Short mmCIF file of C-alpha atoms and ligand atoms in Angstrom, two decimals:
data_model
loop_
_atom_site.label_atom_id
_atom_site.label_comp_id
_atom_site.label_asym_id
_atom_site.label_seq_id
_atom_site.Cartn_x
_atom_site.Cartn_y
_atom_site.Cartn_z
CA MET A 1 13.16 -0.05 23.55
CA LEU A 2 13.79 -3.20 21.61
CA SER A 3 15.25 -6.47 22.76
CA GLU A 4 16.35 -9.15 20.29
CA THR A 5 13.04 -10.91 20.81
CA ALA A 6 10.90 -7.78 20.39
CA PRO A 7 8.29 -8.26 17.67
CA ILE A 8 8.77 -6.56 14.31
CA ASN A 9 5.40 -4.97 13.60
CA LEU A 10 5.72 -3.43 10.16
CA VAL A 11 3.37 -1.11 8.32
CA VAL A 12 4.17 -0.67 4.62
CA LEU A 13 2.85 2.62 3.30
CA GLY A 14 2.72 3.68 -0.33
CA PRO A 15 0.44 4.44 -3.27
CA PRO A 16 -1.19 1.80 -5.52
CA GLY A 17 1.54 0.22 -7.61
CA ALA A 18 4.37 1.14 -5.22
CA GLY A 19 5.08 -2.54 -4.67
CA LYS A 20 3.75 -2.80 -1.12
CA GLY A 21 2.17 -6.20 -1.74
CA THR A 22 5.29 -7.68 -3.34
CA GLN A 23 7.49 -6.34 -0.57
CA ALA A 24 5.10 -7.44 2.17
CA VAL A 25 5.07 -11.04 0.87
CA ALA A 26 8.87 -11.17 0.64
CA PHE A 27 9.33 -9.54 4.03
CA ALA A 28 6.89 -11.97 5.65
CA GLU A 29 8.90 -14.89 4.26
CA ARG A 30 12.26 -13.47 5.33
CA TYR A 31 11.13 -12.62 8.85
CA GLU A 32 8.71 -15.52 9.22
CA VAL A 33 5.85 -13.29 10.27
CA PRO A 34 2.31 -13.23 8.87
CA LYS A 35 1.47 -10.84 6.06
CA ILE A 36 -1.81 -9.05 6.52
CA SER A 37 -3.24 -7.36 3.43
CA THR A 38 -6.57 -5.60 3.81
CA GLY A 39 -6.94 -5.53 0.01
CA ASP A 40 -6.57 -9.34 -0.05
CA ILE A 41 -8.99 -9.75 2.86
CA LEU A 42 -11.58 -7.68 0.96
CA ARG A 43 -10.96 -9.48 -2.35
CA ASP A 44 -11.36 -12.86 -0.59
CA ALA A 45 -14.65 -11.62 0.84
CA VAL A 46 -15.79 -10.55 -2.65
CA GLN A 47 -14.88 -14.01 -3.99
CA ALA A 48 -16.74 -15.69 -1.16
CA GLY A 49 -19.77 -13.49 -1.77
CA SER A 50 -20.10 -12.67 1.94
CA ASP A 51 -21.95 -9.60 3.26
CA LEU A 52 -18.63 -7.85 3.62
CA GLY A 53 -17.68 -8.80 0.07
CA GLN A 54 -20.90 -7.48 -1.36
CA ARG A 55 -20.46 -4.17 0.45
CA ALA A 56 -16.79 -3.89 -0.48
CA GLU A 57 -17.03 -4.79 -4.17
CA THR A 58 -18.84 -1.67 -5.35
CA ILE A 59 -16.62 0.58 -3.23
CA MET A 60 -13.41 -1.01 -4.48
CA ASN A 61 -14.48 -0.83 -8.11
CA ALA A 62 -15.20 2.87 -7.67
CA GLY A 63 -11.65 3.38 -6.39
CA SER A 64 -13.03 4.60 -3.05
CA LEU A 65 -12.23 3.49 0.48
CA VAL A 66 -14.23 1.04 2.54
CA ASP A 67 -15.40 2.79 5.69
CA ASP A 68 -13.00 3.21 8.58
CA GLN A 69 -15.04 1.49 11.29
CA LEU A 70 -15.38 -1.65 9.21
CA MET A 71 -11.69 -1.75 8.27
CA ILE A 72 -10.63 -1.08 11.86
CA ALA A 73 -12.85 -3.92 13.10
CA ILE A 74 -11.33 -6.30 10.52
CA VAL A 75 -7.76 -5.43 11.49
CA ARG A 76 -8.49 -5.42 15.22
CA GLU A 77 -9.87 -8.94 14.91
CA ARG A 78 -6.96 -10.11 12.75
CA LEU A 79 -4.46 -8.83 15.29
CA THR A 80 -6.03 -10.89 18.08
CA ARG A 81 -4.77 -14.11 16.43
CA SER A 82 -1.79 -15.73 18.09
CA ASP A 83 0.35 -15.81 14.92
CA VAL A 84 1.19 -12.11 15.32
CA VAL A 85 3.08 -12.45 18.63
CA ARG A 86 6.45 -12.37 16.85
CA GLY A 87 5.31 -9.50 14.67
CA PHE A 88 3.55 -8.99 11.35
CA VAL A 89 3.69 -6.99 8.17
CA ILE A 90 0.56 -5.12 7.17
CA ASP A 91 -0.11 -3.79 3.69
CA GLY A 92 -3.08 -1.56 2.80
CA PHE A 93 -3.80 -0.45 6.35
CA PRO A 94 -3.91 2.19 7.72
CA ARG A 95 -5.20 4.25 4.82
CA THR A 96 -6.66 7.18 6.74
CA VAL A 97 -5.65 9.13 9.83
CA ALA A 98 -8.64 7.61 11.69
CA GLN A 99 -7.33 4.11 10.89
CA ALA A 100 -3.83 5.11 12.00
CA THR A 101 -5.06 6.46 15.34
CA SER A 102 -7.00 3.26 15.95
CA LEU A 103 -3.99 1.14 15.04
CA ASP A 104 -1.96 3.04 17.63
CA GLU A 105 -4.62 2.18 20.20
CA ILE A 106 -4.68 -1.47 19.15
CA MET A 107 -0.87 -1.60 19.41
CA VAL A 108 -0.65 -0.34 23.00
CA GLY A 109 1.44 -2.87 24.94
CA ARG A 110 2.38 -4.84 21.81
CA GLY A 111 5.70 -3.28 20.93
CA GLU A 112 6.85 -0.72 18.41
CA LEU A 113 5.17 -0.03 15.09
CA PHE A 114 7.76 0.17 12.31
CA VAL A 115 6.50 2.32 9.44
CA ILE A 116 8.13 2.28 6.01
CA GLU A 117 6.96 4.42 3.14
CA ILE A 118 7.76 3.18 -0.37
CA THR A 119 7.95 6.10 -2.78
CA VAL A 120 7.55 5.90 -6.56
CA PRO A 121 6.82 8.72 -9.07
CA ASP A 122 3.17 8.98 -10.16
CA GLU A 123 3.81 8.31 -13.89
CA THR A 124 5.59 5.08 -13.00
CA LEU A 125 2.68 4.00 -10.79
CA VAL A 126 0.14 4.32 -13.59
CA GLU A 127 2.43 2.34 -15.95
CA ARG A 128 3.07 -0.38 -13.42
CA VAL A 129 -0.58 -0.88 -12.58
CA ALA A 130 -1.44 -1.04 -16.31
CA ARG A 131 1.01 -3.94 -16.64
CA ARG A 132 -0.08 -5.66 -13.42
CA ARG A 133 -1.96 -8.96 -13.70
CA VAL A 134 -3.11 -11.37 -11.05
CA CYS A 135 -3.24 -15.15 -11.40
CA GLU A 136 -6.85 -16.29 -11.26
CA GLN A 137 -5.83 -19.53 -9.60
CA CYS A 138 -3.11 -18.74 -7.07
CA GLY A 139 -3.22 -14.96 -6.66
CA ASN A 140 0.39 -14.54 -7.80
CA VAL A 141 0.99 -10.97 -9.02
CA ALA A 142 2.80 -10.61 -12.36
CA SER A 143 3.80 -7.88 -14.77
CA VAL A 144 3.13 -8.29 -18.50
CA ALA A 145 4.20 -6.37 -21.59
CA ALA A 146 1.32 -4.42 -23.18
CA GLY A 147 -1.08 -6.66 -25.08
CA VAL A 148 0.85 -9.85 -24.42
CA GLU A 149 -1.22 -12.58 -22.88
CA ARG A 150 0.73 -14.84 -20.54
CA ARG A 151 0.18 -17.57 -18.01
CA CYS A 152 1.18 -17.60 -14.37
CA ALA A 153 4.82 -18.60 -13.92
CA LYS A 154 3.99 -20.37 -10.66
CA CYS A 155 0.94 -22.48 -11.55
CA GLY A 156 0.12 -21.89 -15.22
CA GLY A 157 -3.19 -20.24 -14.30
CA GLU A 158 -4.70 -17.43 -16.33
CA LEU A 159 -3.44 -13.91 -15.62
CA VAL A 160 -6.23 -11.35 -15.35
CA LEU A 161 -6.51 -7.62 -14.77
CA ARG A 162 -7.74 -6.79 -11.27
CA SER A 163 -11.19 -5.20 -11.66
CA ASP A 164 -9.97 -1.97 -9.99
CA ASP A 165 -6.76 -1.75 -12.05
CA THR A 166 -8.28 -0.06 -15.11
CA GLU A 167 -6.69 3.30 -15.86
CA SER A 168 -9.61 5.47 -14.79
CA ILE A 169 -10.02 3.62 -11.48
CA VAL A 170 -6.28 3.75 -10.86
CA ARG A 171 -6.30 7.53 -11.34
CA GLU A 172 -9.14 7.76 -8.83
CA ARG A 173 -7.23 5.53 -6.38
CA LEU A 174 -4.19 7.77 -6.74
CA ARG A 175 -6.36 10.81 -6.07
CA VAL A 176 -7.86 9.13 -2.97
CA TYR A 177 -4.33 8.16 -1.87
CA ALA A 178 -3.11 11.76 -2.14
CA LYS A 179 -6.08 13.06 -0.18
CA GLU A 180 -6.63 10.37 2.48
CA THR A 181 -3.45 8.32 2.85
CA ARG A 182 -0.56 10.64 2.04
CA PRO A 183 -1.31 12.62 5.26
CA LEU A 184 -0.19 9.51 7.15
CA VAL A 185 3.37 10.33 6.18
CA ASP A 186 3.05 13.50 8.27
CA TYR A 187 1.32 11.49 10.97
CA TYR A 188 4.24 9.03 11.24
CA SER A 189 7.30 10.81 9.91
CA GLY A 190 8.27 12.43 13.22
CA ARG A 191 8.64 9.04 14.87
CA PRO A 192 12.02 7.33 15.34
CA THR A 193 10.46 4.18 13.85
CA PHE A 194 9.63 5.78 10.46
CA ARG A 195 11.79 5.40 7.32
CA GLY A 196 11.33 6.04 3.61
CA VAL A 197 12.52 3.65 0.91
CA ASP A 198 12.97 4.37 -2.81
CA GLY A 199 10.56 2.05 -4.60
CA ASN A 200 11.67 3.07 -8.08
CA GLN A 201 14.20 0.25 -8.43
CA PRO A 202 14.05 -3.52 -8.95
CA ALA A 203 11.99 -5.36 -6.33
CA THR A 204 14.96 -7.25 -4.87
CA ILE A 205 16.84 -3.98 -4.32
CA VAL A 206 13.77 -2.44 -2.71
CA GLY A 207 13.63 -5.53 -0.44
CA THR A 208 17.23 -5.02 0.61
CA ALA A 209 16.59 -1.33 1.28
CA LEU A 210 13.54 -2.24 3.33
CA ASP A 211 15.55 -4.71 5.44
CA GLU A 212 18.22 -2.08 5.95
CA ALA A 213 15.60 0.43 7.06
CA VAL A 214 14.16 -2.08 9.54
CA GLN A 215 17.62 -2.93 10.88
CA ASP A 216 18.38 0.77 11.13
CA ILE A 217 15.28 1.30 13.27
CA VAL A 218 16.26 -1.62 15.51
CA ALA A 219 19.82 -0.28 15.82
CA ALA A 220 18.62 3.23 16.59
CA SER A 221 16.39 1.89 19.36
CA THR A 222 19.25 -0.13 20.83
CA VAL A 223 21.36 3.02 20.97
CA VAL A 224 18.60 4.73 22.94
CA VAL A 225 18.44 1.78 25.34
CA ALA A 226 22.23 1.65 25.78
CA ALA A 227 22.51 5.39 26.34
CA SER A 228 19.81 5.50 29.00
CA GLU A 229 21.26 2.45 30.76
CA GLY A 230 24.68 4.09 30.67
CA SER A 231 23.49 7.34 32.20
CA ALA A 232 21.56 5.45 34.86
CA GLY A 233 24.59 3.40 35.93
P1 ADP B 1 -3.49 -1.03 -3.78
O1 ADP B 1 -2.44 -1.20 -2.75
O2 ADP B 1 -3.07 -1.46 -5.14
O3 ADP B 1 -4.12 0.32 -3.78
P2 ADP B 1 -5.21 -2.79 -2.22
O4 ADP B 1 -5.24 -4.19 -2.68
O5 ADP B 1 -4.45 -2.47 -0.99
O6 ADP B 1 -4.72 -1.96 -3.47
O7 ADP B 1 -6.70 -2.26 -1.99
C1 ADP B 1 -7.69 -2.34 -2.98
C2 ADP B 1 -8.95 -1.61 -2.53
O8 ADP B 1 -9.46 -2.18 -1.30
C3 ADP B 1 -8.78 -0.13 -2.18
O9 ADP B 1 -8.81 0.69 -3.33
C4 ADP B 1 -9.97 0.11 -1.23
O10 ADP B 1 -11.18 0.25 -1.92
C5 ADP B 1 -10.04 -1.19 -0.44
N1 ADP B 1 -9.23 -1.12 0.80
C6 ADP B 1 -8.15 -1.90 1.11
N2 ADP B 1 -7.67 -1.57 2.31
C7 ADP B 1 -8.44 -0.56 2.79
C8 ADP B 1 -8.45 0.22 3.98
N3 ADP B 1 -7.53 0.05 4.93
N4 ADP B 1 -9.40 1.18 4.12
C9 ADP B 1 -10.32 1.37 3.18
N5 ADP B 1 -10.38 0.68 2.04
C10 ADP B 1 -9.46 -0.29 1.82
ZN1 ZN B 2 -0.82 -18.94 -10.45
#
């Protein structure tokens, strides 16, 4: 059951290039909740050259997954911070059924988990990732036309290809997604808090669809609450 003050705890599911990161940032701004991205956490660790970063770098550049226990520990710790009391949006986690089961355990007593899958056809994903660039200075994600070098629209920094965004690594990441992460759709889809959103449209439209899906989940829960109160009285 959801009251108006219930936290919105959102998991954004979807393959590489589906637009999870873009949507998570925008959602976090609209709902004023923190955005948690395990990919960003790992990339920050790589930048910092920490133990975690050194372990993660090779794995990420092979298109493989960092091990479950490590990822679960990172997310468990992140969700102990007080900024998540009003909810959060998480992108890049869970990526395996083991991570999803642990997240359910972590969430006990913390309100509903909203799960939204963003779907995009495979061919489009490969194209999008090929055009994706990241600002070296501010981390802003941009899309560029093939072969055209551009600067970051936000800060003028240099736009670079993410080291795991080369075509062969992307194909491996898509393969890993199909094998390890896609099963999460079955894991979650029977829940009343699961929705799918068509990601093959402009980002702002996807954002609107995502908001509608979230509002739909909230409304559906309210109906459940109202009905049970009605039958009790
Ligand atoms: P994308 O959404 O484009 O696939 P991310 O930025 O989410 O990329 O993740 C990049 C890489 O970081 C993954 O390919 C994987 O190696 C690692 N990673 C991120 N999150 C997880 C996770 N929850 N479990 C295991 N590995 C992860
Ligand atoms: Zn920038």
